[in-house]
C-alpha positions as a printed NumPy array, in Angstrom:
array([[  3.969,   1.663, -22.324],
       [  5.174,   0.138, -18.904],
       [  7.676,   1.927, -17.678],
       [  8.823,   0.955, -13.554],
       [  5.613,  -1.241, -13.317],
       [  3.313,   2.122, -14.414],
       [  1.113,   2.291, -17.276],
       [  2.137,   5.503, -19.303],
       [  0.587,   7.135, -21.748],
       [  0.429,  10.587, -23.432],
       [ -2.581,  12.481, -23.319],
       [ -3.716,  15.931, -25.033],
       [ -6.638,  17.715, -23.892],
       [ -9.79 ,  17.036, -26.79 ],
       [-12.302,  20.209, -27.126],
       [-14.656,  17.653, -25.97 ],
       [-13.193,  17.636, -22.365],
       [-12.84 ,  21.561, -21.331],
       [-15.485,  23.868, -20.184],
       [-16.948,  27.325, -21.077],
       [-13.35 ,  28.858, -20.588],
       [-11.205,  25.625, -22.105],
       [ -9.966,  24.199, -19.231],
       [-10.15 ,  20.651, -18.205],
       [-13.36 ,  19.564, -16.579],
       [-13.412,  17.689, -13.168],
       [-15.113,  14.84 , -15.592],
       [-12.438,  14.225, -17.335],
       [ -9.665,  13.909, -14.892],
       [-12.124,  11.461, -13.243],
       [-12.945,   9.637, -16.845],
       [ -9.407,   9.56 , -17.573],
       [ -8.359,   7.602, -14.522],
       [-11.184,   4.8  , -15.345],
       [ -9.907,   4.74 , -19.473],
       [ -6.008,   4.122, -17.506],
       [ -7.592,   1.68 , -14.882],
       [ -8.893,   0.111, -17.657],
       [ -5.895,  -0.116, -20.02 ],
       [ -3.589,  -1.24 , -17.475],
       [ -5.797,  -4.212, -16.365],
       [ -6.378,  -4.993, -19.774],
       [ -2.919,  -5.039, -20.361],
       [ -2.513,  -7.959, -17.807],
       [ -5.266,  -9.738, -18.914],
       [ -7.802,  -8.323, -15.825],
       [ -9.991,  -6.427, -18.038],
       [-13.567,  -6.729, -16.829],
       [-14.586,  -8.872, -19.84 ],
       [-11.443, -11.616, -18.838],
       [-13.275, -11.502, -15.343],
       [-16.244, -12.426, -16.114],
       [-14.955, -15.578, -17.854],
       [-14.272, -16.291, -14.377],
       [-17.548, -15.295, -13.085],
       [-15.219, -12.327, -11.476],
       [-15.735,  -8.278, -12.249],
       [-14.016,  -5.306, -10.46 ],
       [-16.39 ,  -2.538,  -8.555],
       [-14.454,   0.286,  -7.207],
       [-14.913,   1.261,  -3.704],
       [-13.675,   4.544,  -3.187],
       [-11.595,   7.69 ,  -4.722],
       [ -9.413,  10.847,  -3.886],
       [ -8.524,  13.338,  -6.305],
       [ -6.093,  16.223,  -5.908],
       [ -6.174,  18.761,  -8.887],
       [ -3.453,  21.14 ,  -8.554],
       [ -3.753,  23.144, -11.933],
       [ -6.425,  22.869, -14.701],
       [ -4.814,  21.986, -18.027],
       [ -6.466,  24.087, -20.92 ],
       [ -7.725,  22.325, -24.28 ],
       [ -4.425,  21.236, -26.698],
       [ -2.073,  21.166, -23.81 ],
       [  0.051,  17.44 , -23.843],
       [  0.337,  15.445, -21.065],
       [  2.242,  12.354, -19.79 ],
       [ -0.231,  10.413, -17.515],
       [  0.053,   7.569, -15.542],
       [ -1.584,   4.712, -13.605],
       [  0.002,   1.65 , -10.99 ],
       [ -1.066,  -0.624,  -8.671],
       [ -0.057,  -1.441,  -5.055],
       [  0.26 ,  -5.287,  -4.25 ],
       [ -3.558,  -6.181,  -2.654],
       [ -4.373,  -5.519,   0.878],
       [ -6.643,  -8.394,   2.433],
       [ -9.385,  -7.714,  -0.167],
       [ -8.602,  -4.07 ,  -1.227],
       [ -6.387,  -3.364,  -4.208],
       [ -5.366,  -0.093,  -4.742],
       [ -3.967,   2.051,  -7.588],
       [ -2.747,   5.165,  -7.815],
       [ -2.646,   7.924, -11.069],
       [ -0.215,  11.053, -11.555],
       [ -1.258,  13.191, -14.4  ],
       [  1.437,  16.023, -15.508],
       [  2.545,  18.234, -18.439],
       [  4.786,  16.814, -21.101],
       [  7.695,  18.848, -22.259],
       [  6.416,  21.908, -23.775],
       [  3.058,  21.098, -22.777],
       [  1.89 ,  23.912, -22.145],
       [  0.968,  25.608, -24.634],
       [  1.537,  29.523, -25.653],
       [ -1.771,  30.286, -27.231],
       [ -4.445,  28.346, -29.65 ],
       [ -2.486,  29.02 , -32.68 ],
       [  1.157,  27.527, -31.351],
       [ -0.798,  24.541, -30.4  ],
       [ -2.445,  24.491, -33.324],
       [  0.977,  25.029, -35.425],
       [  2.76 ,  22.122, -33.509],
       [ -0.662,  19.638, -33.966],
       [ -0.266,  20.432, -38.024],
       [  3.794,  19.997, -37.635],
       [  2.888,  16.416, -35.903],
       [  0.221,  15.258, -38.493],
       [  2.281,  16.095, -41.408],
       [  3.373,  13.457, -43.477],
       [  7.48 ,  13.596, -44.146],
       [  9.893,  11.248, -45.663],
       [ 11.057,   8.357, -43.586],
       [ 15.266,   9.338, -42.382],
       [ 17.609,   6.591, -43.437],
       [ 20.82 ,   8.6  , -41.748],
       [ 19.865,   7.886, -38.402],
       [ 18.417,  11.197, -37.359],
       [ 15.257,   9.668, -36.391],
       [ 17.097,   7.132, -33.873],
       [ 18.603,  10.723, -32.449],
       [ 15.347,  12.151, -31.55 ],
       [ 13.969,   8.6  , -29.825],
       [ 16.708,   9.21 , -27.602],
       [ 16.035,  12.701, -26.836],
       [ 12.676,  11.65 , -26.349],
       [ 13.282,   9.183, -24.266],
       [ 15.679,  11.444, -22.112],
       [ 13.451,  14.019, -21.983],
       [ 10.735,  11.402, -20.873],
       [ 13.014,  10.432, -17.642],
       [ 13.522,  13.865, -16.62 ],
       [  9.963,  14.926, -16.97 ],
       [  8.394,  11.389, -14.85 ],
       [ 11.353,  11.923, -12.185],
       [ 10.735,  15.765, -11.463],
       [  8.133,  16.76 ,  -9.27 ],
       [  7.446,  20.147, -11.12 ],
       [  4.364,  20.259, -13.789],
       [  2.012,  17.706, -11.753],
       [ -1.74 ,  18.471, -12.715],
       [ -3.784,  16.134, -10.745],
       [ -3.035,  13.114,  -8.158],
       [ -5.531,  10.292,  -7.116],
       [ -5.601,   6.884,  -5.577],
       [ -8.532,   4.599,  -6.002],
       [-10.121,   1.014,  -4.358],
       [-10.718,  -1.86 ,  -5.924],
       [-12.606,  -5.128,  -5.056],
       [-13.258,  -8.383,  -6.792],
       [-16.844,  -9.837,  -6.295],
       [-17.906, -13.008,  -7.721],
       [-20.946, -12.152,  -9.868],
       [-22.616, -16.037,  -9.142],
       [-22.568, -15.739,  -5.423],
       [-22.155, -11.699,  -4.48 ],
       [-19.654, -12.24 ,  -2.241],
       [-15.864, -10.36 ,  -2.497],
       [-12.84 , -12.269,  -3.785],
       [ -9.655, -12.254,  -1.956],
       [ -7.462, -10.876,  -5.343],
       [ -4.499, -13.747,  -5.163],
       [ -2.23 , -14.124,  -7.436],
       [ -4.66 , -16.607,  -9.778],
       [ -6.894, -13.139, -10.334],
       [ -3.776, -10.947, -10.761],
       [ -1.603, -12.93 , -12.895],
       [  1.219, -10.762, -14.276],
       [  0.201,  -7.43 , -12.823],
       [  3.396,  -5.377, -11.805],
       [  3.207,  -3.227,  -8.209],
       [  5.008,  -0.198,  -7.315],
       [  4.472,   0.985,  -3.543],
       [  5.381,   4.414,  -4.985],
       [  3.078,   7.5  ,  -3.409],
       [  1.891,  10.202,  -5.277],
       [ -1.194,  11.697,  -3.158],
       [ -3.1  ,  11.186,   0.641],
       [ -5.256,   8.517,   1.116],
       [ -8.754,   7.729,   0.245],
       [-10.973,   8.149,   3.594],
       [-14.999,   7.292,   4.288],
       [-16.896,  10.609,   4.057],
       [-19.013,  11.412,   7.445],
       [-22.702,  11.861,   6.478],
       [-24.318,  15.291,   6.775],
       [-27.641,  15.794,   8.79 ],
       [-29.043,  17.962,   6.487],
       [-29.196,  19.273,   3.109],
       [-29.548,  22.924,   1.577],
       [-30.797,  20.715,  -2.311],
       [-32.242,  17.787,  -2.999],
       [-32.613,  16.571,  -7.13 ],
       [-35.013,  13.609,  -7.898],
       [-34.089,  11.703, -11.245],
       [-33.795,   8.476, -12.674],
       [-30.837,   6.802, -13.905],
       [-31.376,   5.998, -18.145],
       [-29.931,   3.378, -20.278],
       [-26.845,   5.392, -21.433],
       [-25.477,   5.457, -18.15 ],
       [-25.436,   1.401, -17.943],
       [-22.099,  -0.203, -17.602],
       [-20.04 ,  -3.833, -18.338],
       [-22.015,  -5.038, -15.053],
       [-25.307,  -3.958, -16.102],
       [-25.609,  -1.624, -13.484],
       [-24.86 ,   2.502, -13.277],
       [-21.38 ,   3.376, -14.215],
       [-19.319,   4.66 , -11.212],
       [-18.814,   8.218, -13.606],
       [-22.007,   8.662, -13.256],
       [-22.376,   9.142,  -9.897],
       [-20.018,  12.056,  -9.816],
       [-21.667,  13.502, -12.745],
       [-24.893,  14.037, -11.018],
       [-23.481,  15.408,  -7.959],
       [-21.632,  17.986,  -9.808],
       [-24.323,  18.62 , -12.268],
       [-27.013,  19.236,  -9.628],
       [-25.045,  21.63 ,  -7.727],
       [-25.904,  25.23 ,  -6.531],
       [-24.561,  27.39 ,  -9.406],
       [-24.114,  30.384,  -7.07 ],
       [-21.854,  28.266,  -5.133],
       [-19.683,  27.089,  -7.879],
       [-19.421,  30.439,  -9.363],
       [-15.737,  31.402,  -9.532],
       [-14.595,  28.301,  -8.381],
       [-12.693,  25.145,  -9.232],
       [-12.656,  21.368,  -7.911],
       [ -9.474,  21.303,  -5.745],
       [-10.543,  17.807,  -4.131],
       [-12.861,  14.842,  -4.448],
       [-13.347,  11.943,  -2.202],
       [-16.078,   9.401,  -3.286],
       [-17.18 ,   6.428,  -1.446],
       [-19.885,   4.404,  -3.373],
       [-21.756,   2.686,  -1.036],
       [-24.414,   0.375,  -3.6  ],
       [-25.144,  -0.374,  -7.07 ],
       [-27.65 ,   2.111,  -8.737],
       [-29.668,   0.696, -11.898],
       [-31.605,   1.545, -14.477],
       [-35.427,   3.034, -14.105],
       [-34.386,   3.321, -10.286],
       [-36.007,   6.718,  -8.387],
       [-32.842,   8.589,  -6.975],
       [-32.568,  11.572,  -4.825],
       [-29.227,  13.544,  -5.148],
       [-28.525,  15.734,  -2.4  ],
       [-25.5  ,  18.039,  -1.431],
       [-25.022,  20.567,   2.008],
       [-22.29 ,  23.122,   2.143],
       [-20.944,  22.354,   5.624],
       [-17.845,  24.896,   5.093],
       [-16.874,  28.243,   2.667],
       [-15.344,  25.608,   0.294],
       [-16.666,  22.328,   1.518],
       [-19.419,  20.48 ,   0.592],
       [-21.117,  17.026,   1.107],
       [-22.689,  14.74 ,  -1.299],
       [-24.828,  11.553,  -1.017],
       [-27.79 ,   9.737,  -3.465],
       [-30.135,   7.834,  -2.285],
       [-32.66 ,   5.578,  -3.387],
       [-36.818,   7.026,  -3.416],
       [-36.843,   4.815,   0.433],
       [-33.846,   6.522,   1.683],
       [-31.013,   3.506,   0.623],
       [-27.862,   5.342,  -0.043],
       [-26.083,   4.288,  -2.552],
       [-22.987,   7.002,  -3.204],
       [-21.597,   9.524,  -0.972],
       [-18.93 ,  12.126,  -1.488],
       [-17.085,  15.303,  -0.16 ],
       [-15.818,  18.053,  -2.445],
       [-13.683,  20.994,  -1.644],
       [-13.262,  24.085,  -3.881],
       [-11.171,  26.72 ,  -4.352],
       [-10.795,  30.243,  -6.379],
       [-10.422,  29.006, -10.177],
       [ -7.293,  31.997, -10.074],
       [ -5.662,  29.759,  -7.984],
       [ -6.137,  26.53 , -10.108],
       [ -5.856,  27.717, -13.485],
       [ -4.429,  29.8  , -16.336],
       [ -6.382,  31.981, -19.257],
       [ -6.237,  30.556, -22.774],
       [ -4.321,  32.964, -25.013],
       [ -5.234,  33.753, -28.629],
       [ -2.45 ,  35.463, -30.603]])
């Protein structure tokens, strides 16, 4: 739903999204703000497929993400997504993720119990009692989007326009963004452009396949952050957590393409990231910070 120009959803965390100890993965905060990019565009008829009836598509620029807790697997959500009116050629877009009411949850099996109370099939109420709880839903809704307690994750994101005929960027007027709602609202700081390290302490050679291929036929911008967590020191991420995550993508990767990832820890919790093509082209740089996973997350509890 739309609610003050946002896109707003509920979300509950799938087994298919947590790690070893069931908490959210960095992954899937970053999937989940593409899926709500993605929706909320569609939704105003911007969807990458209505581009490219125009010979348009949208490639993202860069990304921040502040995680502020790690959610653990059957915990709700309410998450959201808006745009900012365009700047020159930039558009940007903003995402709040936080925990519904009574979303987090007591243990497995009180998750489990409300999941089977949800799914079960009851009678349809003729005396109005259903009508009752929409409003109390809807109530609690308010309260929960206008507090600023229970906030998971913030981000903000860039977005350009580029004519896929000529290669050249679009100025997004209001022809490309048709009904598209803005709110100026705030929720995180800004995305910057990472500084480049001089050196690295790893460098991973591998080559992009055909599963990570997106809409414009070249390497989906997930992917990119995949590989630079995945090839990681493991002694370095060892009791720690993603706390923050700016990305600047510099290039398009594609497939069958020879690509170097490389990463340097420039401070206790700090480290830079950058891929490069097999002749040195970069095509994706980020910075990460990290912090004790105490600090950014709770223990699942089994009764």
């Amino acid at each position: 739903m739309i609610i003050g120009n946002k896109y707003t959803i509920p979300y509950a965390v799938a087994s298919s999204s947590v790690d070893g100890k069931c908490r959210c993965t960095p992954m899937s905060f970053v999937t989940l703000a593409q899926d709500l990019a993605a929706l909320h565009y569609s939704s105003a008829g911007l969807s990458i497929p209505h581009l490219q009836q125009k010979n348009l598509t949208w490639i993202i620029s860069r990304q921040h993400f502040e995680i502020y807790e790690y959610p653990l697997w059957l915990d709700e959500l309410i998450v959201q997504t808006w745009a900012h009116k365009p700047k020159g050629l930039q558009c940007f877009r903003e995402f709040q993720y936080r925990y519904a009411y009574g979303g987090k949850k007591a243990s497995i099996e009180a998750a489990m119990a409300e999941q089977a109370s949800k799914n079960s099939f009851e009678p349809h109420n003729t005396d109005g009692q259903n009508g009752q709880n929409r409003h109390k839903d809807e109530k609690s809704l308010h309260d929960i989007l206008n507090s600023k307690d229970g906030i998971c994750m913030s981000a903000n994101s860039c977005w350009l326009v580029l004519n896929t005929e000529t290669g050249r960027l679009v100025p997004p007027d209001d022809s490309i963004m048709g009904t598209l709602g803005f709110s100026e609202d705030s929720s995180c700081g800004s995305t910057i452009k990472v500084a480049l390290n001089d050196s690295w302490d790893t460098q991973s050679e591998f080559t992009p396949s055909l599963l990570d291929i997106d809409l414009n036929s070249h390497v989906n911008n997930l992917n990119y952050i995949r590989w630079i967590l995945s090839f990681m020191s493991a002694d370095f991420c060892r009791g720690k957590l993603l706390k923050t995550l700016d990305t600047n993508f510099v290039a398009s990767a594609r497939y069958g393409e020879n690509l170097i990832c490389r990463c340097a820890q420039t401070e206790d919790n700090v480290c830079i990231h950058s891929i490069v093509r097999s002749d040195g082209t970069e095509v994706f740089r980020a910075r990460s910070e990290w912090a004790d996973e105490q600090n950014l997350s709770r223990e699942l509890k089994i009764r």
